[in-house]
GROMACS .gro file of C-alpha atoms in nm:
model
  386
    1MET     CA    1   9.177  -7.504  -7.965
    2LEU     CA    2   9.112  -7.562  -7.584
    3ARG     CA    3   8.768  -7.470  -7.479
    4LEU     CA    4   8.702  -7.447  -7.108
    5PHE     CA    5   8.363  -7.402  -6.919
    6ASN     CA    6   8.371  -7.056  -6.763
    7SER     CA    7   8.140  -7.041  -6.456
    8PHE     CA    8   8.143  -6.658  -6.492
    9SER     CA    9   7.964  -6.688  -6.836
   10LEU     CA   10   7.812  -7.021  -6.790
   11ASN     CA   11   7.941  -7.105  -7.139
   12LYS     CA   12   8.243  -7.308  -7.286
   13GLU     CA   13   8.494  -7.053  -7.437
   14GLU     CA   14   8.807  -7.077  -7.637
   15PHE     CA   15   9.091  -7.047  -7.385
   16VAL     CA   16   9.333  -6.782  -7.486
   17PRO     CA   17   9.577  -6.667  -7.189
   18PHE     CA   18   9.679  -6.302  -7.146
   19ASP     CA   19  10.023  -6.379  -7.190
   20LYS     CA   20  10.018  -6.605  -7.524
   21THR     CA   21  10.166  -6.936  -7.403
   22ASN     CA   22  10.224  -6.883  -7.062
   23VAL     CA   23   9.904  -6.957  -6.825
   24LYS     CA   24   9.864  -6.842  -6.484
   25ILE     CA   25   9.658  -7.036  -6.245
   26PHE     CA   26   9.544  -6.959  -5.896
   27ILE     CA   27   9.403  -7.263  -5.675
   28CYS     CA   28   9.231  -7.213  -5.352
   29GLY     CA   29   9.459  -7.417  -5.156
   30PRO     CA   30   9.429  -7.630  -4.827
   31THR     CA   31   9.337  -7.492  -4.465
   32LEU     CA   32   9.642  -7.632  -4.284
   33TYR     CA   33   9.479  -7.808  -3.986
   34ASP     CA   34   9.430  -8.151  -4.155
   35TYR     CA   35   9.531  -8.429  -4.415
   36THR     CA   36   9.452  -8.410  -4.791
   37HIS     CA   37   9.123  -8.610  -4.836
   38LEU     CA   38   8.992  -8.741  -5.169
   39GLY     CA   39   8.778  -8.427  -5.250
   40HIS     CA   40   9.090  -8.217  -5.202
   41ALA     CA   41   9.291  -8.463  -5.412
   42ARG     CA   42   9.030  -8.442  -5.703
   43ILE     CA   43   9.071  -8.066  -5.716
   44PHE     CA   44   9.468  -8.068  -5.747
   45LEU     CA   45   9.457  -8.363  -5.981
   46THR     CA   46   9.210  -8.198  -6.213
   47TYR     CA   47   9.430  -7.904  -6.251
   48ASP     CA   48   9.743  -8.119  -6.282
   49LEU     CA   49   9.571  -8.266  -6.570
   50LEU     CA   50   9.491  -7.953  -6.712
   51CYS     CA   51   9.861  -7.834  -6.695
   52ARG     CA   52   9.992  -8.145  -6.843
   53TYR     CA   53   9.763  -8.130  -7.136
   54LEU     CA   54   9.864  -7.770  -7.193
   55GLY     CA   55  10.236  -7.875  -7.162
   56SER     CA   56  10.176  -8.120  -7.440
   57GLN     CA   57  10.036  -7.829  -7.650
   58GLY     CA   58  10.339  -7.610  -7.615
   59TYR     CA   59  10.218  -7.411  -7.307
   60THR     CA   60  10.385  -7.309  -6.978
   61THR     CA   61  10.192  -7.291  -6.656
   62ASP     CA   62  10.260  -7.102  -6.348
   63VAL     CA   63  10.041  -7.252  -6.069
   64LEU     CA   64   9.993  -7.057  -5.740
   65VAL     CA   65   9.836  -7.239  -5.430
   66ASN     CA   66   9.757  -7.024  -5.114
   67MET     CA   67   9.839  -7.206  -4.784
   68THR     CA   68   9.575  -7.102  -4.548
   69ASP     CA   69   9.752  -7.086  -4.201
   70ILE     CA   70   9.535  -6.807  -4.068
   71ASN     CA   71   9.188  -6.950  -3.999
   72GLN     CA   72   8.945  -7.019  -3.707
   73ASN     CA   73   8.999  -7.415  -3.784
   74VAL     CA   74   9.355  -7.386  -3.762
   75PHE     CA   75   9.348  -7.177  -3.434
   76ASN     CA   76   9.080  -7.415  -3.276
   77LYS     CA   77   9.279  -7.747  -3.341
   78ALA     CA   78   9.602  -7.574  -3.201
   79ILE     CA   79   9.410  -7.517  -2.870
   80GLU     CA   80   9.262  -7.869  -2.877
   81GLN     CA   81   9.632  -8.003  -2.936
   82LYS     CA   82   9.787  -7.772  -2.696
   83THR     CA   83  10.019  -7.631  -2.946
   84ASP     CA   84  10.079  -7.297  -3.127
   85TYR     CA   85   9.889  -7.244  -3.453
   86ALA     CA   86  10.217  -7.182  -3.643
   87SER     CA   87  10.396  -7.511  -3.536
   88LEU     CA   88  10.048  -7.678  -3.638
   89ALA     CA   89  10.022  -7.504  -3.990
   90ARG     CA   90  10.385  -7.583  -4.061
   91PHE     CA   91  10.319  -7.974  -3.983
   92TYR     CA   92  10.021  -7.978  -4.208
   93ALA     CA   93  10.181  -7.775  -4.494
   94SER     CA   94  10.469  -8.047  -4.499
   95GLU     CA   95  10.210  -8.329  -4.510
   96PHE     CA   96  10.021  -8.150  -4.783
   97ILE     CA   97  10.347  -8.151  -4.977
   98LYS     CA   98  10.400  -8.512  -4.903
   99ASP     CA   99  10.043  -8.560  -5.039
  100LEU     CA  100  10.115  -8.394  -5.373
  101SER     CA  101  10.422  -8.609  -5.403
  102LEU     CA  102  10.236  -8.921  -5.362
  103LEU     CA  103   9.968  -8.819  -5.613
  104ASN     CA  104  10.244  -8.724  -5.859
  105ILE     CA  105  10.138  -8.376  -5.873
  106SER     CA  106  10.420  -8.165  -6.024
  107SER     CA  107  10.248  -7.888  -6.178
  108ILE     CA  108  10.236  -7.640  -5.870
  109THR     CA  109  10.513  -7.379  -5.903
  110ARG     CA  110  10.420  -7.162  -5.604
  111LEU     CA  111  10.296  -7.242  -5.247
  112ALA     CA  112  10.224  -6.893  -5.068
  113HIS     CA  113  10.153  -6.912  -4.695
  114VAL     CA  114   9.914  -6.639  -4.598
  115SER     CA  115  10.086  -6.558  -4.272
  116ASP     CA  116  10.390  -6.441  -4.491
  117TYR     CA  117  10.153  -6.182  -4.666
  118VAL     CA  118   9.987  -6.025  -4.349
  119ASN     CA  119  10.168  -5.675  -4.416
  120ASN     CA  120  10.054  -5.703  -4.766
  121ILE     CA  121   9.708  -5.740  -4.637
  122VAL     CA  122   9.731  -5.445  -4.405
  123LYS     CA  123   9.843  -5.228  -4.715
  124HIS     CA  124   9.560  -5.346  -4.931
  125ILE     CA  125   9.286  -5.285  -4.655
  126ALA     CA  126   9.424  -4.940  -4.609
  127PHE     CA  127   9.405  -4.896  -4.982
  128LEU     CA  128   9.049  -5.001  -4.990
  129ILE     CA  129   8.959  -4.794  -4.705
  130GLU     CA  130   9.121  -4.474  -4.857
  131HIS     CA  131   8.923  -4.552  -5.166
  132LYS     CA  132   8.602  -4.599  -4.982
  133ASN     CA  133   8.559  -4.958  -5.072
  134ALA     CA  134   8.587  -5.052  -4.688
  135TYR     CA  135   8.491  -4.897  -4.364
  136SER     CA  136   8.519  -4.955  -3.985
  137ALA     CA  137   8.203  -5.083  -3.777
  138ASN     CA  138   8.224  -5.206  -3.432
  139GLY     CA  139   8.610  -5.208  -3.452
  140ASN     CA  140   8.604  -5.450  -3.737
  141ILE     CA  141   8.682  -5.359  -4.109
  142TYR     CA  142   8.434  -5.462  -4.372
  143PHE     CA  143   8.410  -5.446  -4.754
  144ASP     CA  144   8.142  -5.210  -4.893
  145THR     CA  145   7.985  -5.434  -5.171
  146ALA     CA  146   7.772  -5.157  -5.270
  147THR     CA  147   8.080  -4.981  -5.420
  148VAL     CA  148   8.152  -5.256  -5.668
  149LYS     CA  149   7.939  -5.289  -5.981
  150ASP     CA  150   7.767  -5.654  -6.035
  151TYR     CA  151   7.845  -5.774  -5.712
  152GLY     CA  152   7.682  -6.128  -5.724
  153ILE     CA  153   7.781  -6.210  -6.091
  154ILE     CA  154   7.970  -6.502  -6.006
  155SER     CA  155   7.687  -6.697  -5.804
  156LYS     CA  156   7.425  -6.516  -6.042
  157GLN     CA  157   7.245  -6.371  -5.752
  158SER     CA  158   7.048  -6.047  -5.755
  159ARG     CA  159   7.101  -5.784  -5.460
  160GLN     CA  160   6.761  -5.886  -5.306
  161GLN     CA  161   6.912  -6.245  -5.298
  162LEU     CA  162   7.242  -6.137  -5.157
  163ASN     CA  163   7.045  -5.955  -4.882
  164LEU     CA  164   6.924  -6.274  -4.753
  165HIS     CA  165   7.266  -6.399  -4.656
  166ARG     CA  166   7.389  -6.312  -4.299
  167MET     CA  167   7.742  -6.244  -4.359
  168ASP     CA  168   7.977  -6.186  -4.087
  169ILE     CA  169   7.722  -6.064  -3.857
  170GLY     CA  170   7.805  -5.722  -3.680
  171PRO     CA  171   7.627  -5.412  -3.568
  172ASN     CA  172   7.664  -5.109  -3.762
  173LYS     CA  173   7.725  -5.283  -4.095
  174LYS     CA  174   7.625  -5.074  -4.408
  175ASN     CA  175   7.473  -5.387  -4.607
  176GLN     CA  176   7.385  -5.740  -4.509
  177GLU     CA  177   7.605  -5.895  -4.770
  178ASP     CA  178   7.931  -5.671  -4.657
  179PHE     CA  179   8.203  -5.919  -4.562
  180MET     CA  180   8.484  -5.873  -4.307
  181LEU     CA  181   8.843  -5.795  -4.413
  182TRP     CA  182   9.004  -5.729  -4.035
  183ASN     CA  183   8.865  -5.907  -3.745
  184CYS     CA  184   8.942  -5.697  -3.421
  185SER     CA  185   8.643  -5.801  -3.205
  186GLU     CA  186   8.726  -6.186  -3.151
  187ASP     CA  187   9.039  -6.282  -2.919
  188PHE     CA  188   9.233  -6.569  -3.060
  189GLY     CA  189   9.526  -6.513  -2.804
  190PHE     CA  190   9.731  -6.329  -3.072
  191SER     CA  191   9.690  -6.040  -3.330
  192TRP     CA  192   9.864  -5.857  -3.592
  193LYS     CA  193   9.936  -5.476  -3.569
  194SER     CA  194   9.759  -5.221  -3.805
  195ASN     CA  195   9.667  -4.855  -3.806
  196PHE     CA  196   9.311  -4.962  -3.804
  197GLY     CA  197   9.345  -5.187  -3.481
  198ASN     CA  198   9.519  -5.495  -3.372
  199GLY     CA  199   9.335  -5.790  -3.527
  200VAL     CA  200   9.326  -6.092  -3.746
  201PRO     CA  201   9.314  -6.080  -4.149
  202TRP     CA  202   8.988  -6.240  -4.253
  203TRP     CA  203   8.936  -6.511  -4.523
  204HIS     CA  204   8.851  -6.338  -4.832
  205ILE     CA  205   9.130  -6.078  -4.840
  206GLN     CA  206   9.387  -6.332  -4.777
  207ASP     CA  207   9.348  -6.490  -5.108
  208SER     CA  208   9.320  -6.181  -5.311
  209THR     CA  209   9.620  -6.051  -5.161
  210VAL     CA  210   9.826  -6.369  -5.233
  211ALA     CA  211   9.696  -6.360  -5.610
  212LEU     CA  212   9.765  -6.001  -5.639
  213GLU     CA  213  10.123  -6.011  -5.482
  214ASN     CA  214  10.236  -6.292  -5.714
  215PHE     CA  215  10.040  -6.240  -6.031
  216GLY     CA  216   9.980  -5.878  -6.043
  217LEU     CA  217   9.691  -5.712  -6.219
  218GLN     CA  218   9.556  -6.019  -6.394
  219TYR     CA  219   9.574  -6.409  -6.435
  220ASP     CA  220   9.420  -6.666  -6.643
  221ILE     CA  221   9.229  -6.918  -6.445
  222HIS     CA  222   9.091  -6.924  -6.077
  223GLY     CA  223   9.030  -7.258  -5.957
  224GLY     CA  224   8.887  -7.454  -5.657
  225ALA     CA  225   8.578  -7.627  -5.541
  226ASN     CA  226   8.243  -7.514  -5.697
  227GLU     CA  227   8.112  -7.441  -5.353
  228LEU     CA  228   8.340  -7.174  -5.312
  229SER     CA  229   8.156  -6.947  -5.574
  230TYR     CA  230   7.979  -6.763  -5.295
  231PRO     CA  231   8.063  -6.599  -5.075
  232HIS     CA  232   8.456  -6.666  -5.141
  233HIS     CA  233   8.502  -6.590  -5.506
  234GLU     CA  234   8.239  -6.334  -5.526
  235ALA     CA  235   8.435  -6.145  -5.262
  236HIS     CA  236   8.765  -6.228  -5.409
  237LEU     CA  237   8.653  -6.065  -5.733
  238ALA     CA  238   8.499  -5.777  -5.571
  239GLN     CA  239   8.827  -5.707  -5.390
  240TYR     CA  240   9.033  -5.749  -5.713
  241LYS     CA  241   8.844  -5.523  -5.901
  242ALA     CA  242   8.881  -5.257  -5.631
  243LEU     CA  243   9.225  -5.290  -5.570
  244THR     CA  244   9.332  -5.312  -5.940
  245GLY     CA  245   9.070  -5.101  -6.125
  246ALA     CA  246   9.058  -5.397  -6.371
  247GLU     CA  247   8.705  -5.498  -6.479
  248LYS     CA  248   8.801  -5.839  -6.574
  249PRO     CA  249   9.106  -5.957  -6.382
  250VAL     CA  250   9.058  -6.301  -6.401
  251LYS     CA  251   8.993  -6.452  -6.753
  252LEU     CA  252   8.803  -6.779  -6.661
  253TRP     CA  253   8.647  -6.938  -6.339
  254MET     CA  254   8.699  -7.320  -6.339
  255TYR     CA  255   8.539  -7.504  -6.081
  256VAL     CA  256   8.552  -7.876  -5.991
  257SER     CA  257   8.270  -8.065  -5.822
  258LEU     CA  258   8.266  -8.218  -5.484
  259VAL     CA  259   8.348  -8.574  -5.402
  260LEU     CA  260   8.061  -8.710  -5.166
  261SER     CA  261   8.076  -9.009  -4.913
  262LYS     CA  262   7.759  -9.174  -4.870
  263GLY     CA  263   7.583  -8.913  -5.038
  264GLU     CA  264   7.720  -8.623  -4.830
  265LYS     CA  265   8.001  -8.376  -4.883
  266MET     CA  266   8.331  -8.537  -4.760
  267SER     CA  267   8.467  -8.323  -4.473
  268LYS     CA  268   8.608  -8.349  -4.127
  269SER     CA  269   8.297  -8.204  -3.969
  270PHE     CA  270   8.075  -8.482  -4.110
  271GLY     CA  271   8.341  -8.750  -4.006
  272ASN     CA  272   8.343  -8.909  -4.338
  273MET     CA  273   8.675  -8.822  -4.462
  274ILE     CA  274   8.860  -9.066  -4.687
  275LEU     CA  275   9.232  -8.957  -4.689
  276ALA     CA  276   9.403  -8.938  -5.025
  277ARG     CA  277   9.718  -9.102  -4.879
  278GLU     CA  278   9.553  -9.412  -4.745
  279LEU     CA  279   9.393  -9.470  -5.095
  280VAL     CA  280   9.735  -9.429  -5.269
  281SER     CA  281   9.894  -9.663  -5.028
  282LYS     CA  282   9.624  -9.922  -5.068
  283TYR     CA  283   9.559  -9.870  -5.450
  284GLY     CA  284   9.845  -9.654  -5.586
  285GLN     CA  285   9.796  -9.335  -5.747
  286ASN     CA  286   9.754  -9.459  -6.106
  287LEU     CA  287   9.430  -9.629  -6.025
  288LEU     CA  288   9.317  -9.339  -5.798
  289ARG     CA  289   9.382  -9.100  -6.117
  290LEU     CA  290   9.173  -9.326  -6.354
  291TYR     CA  291   8.903  -9.344  -6.103
  292LEU     CA  292   8.879  -8.952  -6.077
  293PHE     CA  293   8.928  -8.882  -6.441
  294SER     CA  294   8.663  -9.141  -6.537
  295THR     CA  295   8.404  -8.866  -6.412
  296HIS     CA  296   8.398  -8.504  -6.570
  297TYR     CA  297   8.532  -8.272  -6.327
  298ARG     CA  298   8.199  -8.056  -6.345
  299GLU     CA  299   8.014  -8.367  -6.213
  300GLU     CA  300   7.985  -8.482  -5.850
  301ILE     CA  301   8.127  -8.806  -5.750
  302ASP     CA  302   7.998  -9.042  -5.484
  303TYR     CA  303   8.273  -9.247  -5.373
  304LYS     CA  304   8.226  -9.625  -5.357
  305GLU     CA  305   8.520  -9.852  -5.330
  306ASN     CA  306   8.382 -10.093  -5.597
  307ASP     CA  307   8.371  -9.818  -5.857
  308LEU     CA  308   8.744  -9.757  -5.787
  309LEU     CA  309   8.833 -10.106  -5.818
  310SER     CA  310   8.653 -10.131  -6.137
  311LYS     CA  311   8.919  -9.915  -6.311
  312LYS     CA  312   9.168 -10.201  -6.251
  313THR     CA  313   9.088 -10.359  -6.576
  314LEU     CA  314   9.182 -10.050  -6.777
  315LEU     CA  315   9.498 -10.017  -6.569
  316GLU     CA  316   9.609 -10.371  -6.615
  317LYS     CA  317   9.551 -10.327  -7.007
  318ILE     CA  318   9.774 -10.012  -6.992
  319TYR     CA  319  10.049 -10.186  -6.817
  320LYS     CA  320  10.018 -10.481  -7.092
  321ALA     CA  321  10.017 -10.239  -7.367
  322ASN     CA  322  10.329 -10.075  -7.257
  323HIS     CA  323  10.510 -10.381  -7.308
  324THR     CA  324  10.419 -10.411  -7.675
  325THR     CA  325  10.495 -10.064  -7.808
  326SER     CA  326  10.705 -10.033  -8.124
  327ASP     CA  327  10.878  -9.762  -8.344
  328GLN     CA  328  10.568  -9.642  -8.528
  329THR     CA  329  10.198  -9.563  -8.473
  330SER     CA  330   9.954  -9.700  -8.721
  331LYS     CA  331   9.687  -9.476  -8.890
  332ASN     CA  332   9.412  -9.629  -8.681
  333VAL     CA  333   9.584  -9.559  -8.339
  334SER     CA  334   9.706  -9.225  -8.468
  335ASN     CA  335   9.303  -9.151  -8.516
  336LEU     CA  336   9.243  -9.260  -8.181
  337MET     CA  337   9.534  -9.049  -8.014
  338THR     CA  338   9.355  -8.744  -8.225
  339ARG     CA  339   9.047  -8.832  -8.033
  340PHE     CA  340   9.208  -8.852  -7.683
  341PHE     CA  341   9.345  -8.505  -7.722
  342THR     CA  342   9.043  -8.357  -7.885
  343SER     CA  343   8.832  -8.504  -7.593
  344LEU     CA  344   9.060  -8.293  -7.351
  345GLU     CA  345   9.043  -7.998  -7.570
  346ASP     CA  346   8.662  -8.021  -7.501
  347ASP     CA  347   8.643  -7.880  -7.146
  348LEU     CA  348   8.902  -8.143  -7.030
  349ASN     CA  349   8.656  -8.429  -7.106
  350SER     CA  350   8.876  -8.679  -6.922
  351PRO     CA  351   8.599  -8.966  -6.942
  352LYS     CA  352   8.588  -8.961  -7.332
  353ALA     CA  353   8.979  -8.933  -7.343
  354LEU     CA  354   9.001  -9.245  -7.128
  355ASP     CA  355   8.773  -9.431  -7.359
  356ALA     CA  356   8.992  -9.340  -7.627
  357PHE     CA  357   9.297  -9.457  -7.469
  358ASP     CA  358   9.123  -9.779  -7.370
  359GLU     CA  359   9.058  -9.825  -7.764
  360ILE     CA  360   9.424  -9.778  -7.809
  361CYS     CA  361   9.549 -10.011  -7.583
  362SER     CA  362   9.289 -10.287  -7.695
  363ALA     CA  363   9.420 -10.204  -8.055
  364VAL     CA  364   9.773 -10.228  -7.946
  365LEU     CA  365   9.714 -10.573  -7.773
  366GLU     CA  366   9.563 -10.714  -8.073
  367ASN     CA  367   9.871 -10.645  -8.288
  368ASP     CA  368   9.806 -10.278  -8.403
  369SER     CA  369  10.102 -10.066  -8.333
  370ILE     CA  370  10.190  -9.736  -8.128
  371SER     CA  371  10.518  -9.586  -8.076
  372THR     CA  372  10.678  -9.565  -7.747
  373THR     CA  373  10.704  -9.189  -7.788
  374ASP     CA  374  10.333  -9.146  -7.862
  375PHE     CA  375  10.245  -9.409  -7.579
  376MET     CA  376  10.436  -9.218  -7.331
  377LYS     CA  377  10.281  -8.869  -7.430
  378ILE     CA  378   9.948  -8.997  -7.339
  379ILE     CA  379  10.095  -9.159  -7.020
  380SER     CA  380  10.268  -8.837  -6.940
  381VAL     CA  381   9.923  -8.621  -7.002
  382LEU     CA  382   9.726  -8.861  -6.761
  383GLY     CA  383  10.011  -8.832  -6.517
  384LEU     CA  384  10.051  -9.199  -6.470
  385SER     CA  385  10.355  -9.369  -6.329
  386ILE     CA  386  10.475  -9.639  -6.557
   0.00000   0.00000   0.00000
């Protein structure tokens, strides 16, 4: 039985999807103003590994990724490059899809551009206003966090702690921690129409609308970087509860830790980005997968090229073992295969799974046996291209 760490409960839990064998997963997707860096790649590769494992166990997966094309970073870069935001976003959406292909990520079933959902966002905000979960202040629309029980439960913050955050600063807000839904006060050179004023849909309501319109009242896993737990996922859950009336619309919150570069978060603003496509071009996606999977997804990685190169030994061993497969699998190797899959069953423990696969390859190269079918089953779960 698969057990995953739930950041909501802070415990490993047996994972049973709402819909028996069909697993619905929402992943916070890219903001469409730059290329995919190694930190982003780690997120999507982690869920690709999860989906491949689930597939090997008889599950089907439906993976939804929101494409954030309404965002201040997108607007600012469009101004900088003297182009319109829609053209810029379309370009980076296309590049993101190319990066997914380079990384051999085939598990994503839906890509949802936020700009296609503005009418739905307007509808949802109107619903929240009607049901007293949202209000107007200084011309903007804010979510009233006091109307949702246990706000702060994901980030484990009390109301007093939440009140220390200066969220979406504006006059006449009811609560310090209330967050913006619709921005009418800033001029981006364009806006969308609504009954509560022409403006721009703000960050948190975008994801909630995309998820609700695609998955309905509930889905199984909400994924993304662990840094998004507050305020983004806290806001997402509050909105989802208010819009659906469901107390637990998401079964499990599964976060991937950051990739650092020289001890700092990898990001464009820090100027320390390492692009995934450049690493794939130089070293191949197989080596990149082995490198990222050699650290548990809940642990940070401080990227060093030598650490990446150190996985070449295992990769070469895998290639050699691939040429010595046979018609049957020995009992010893069968036991190691069981260890490979039970490692993944334990909160996707990819480092232990790779250790087991390393032992399998060593055994096969020392005249033990593994069937081609069993060998390729492992290769398929890891997403390697042989």
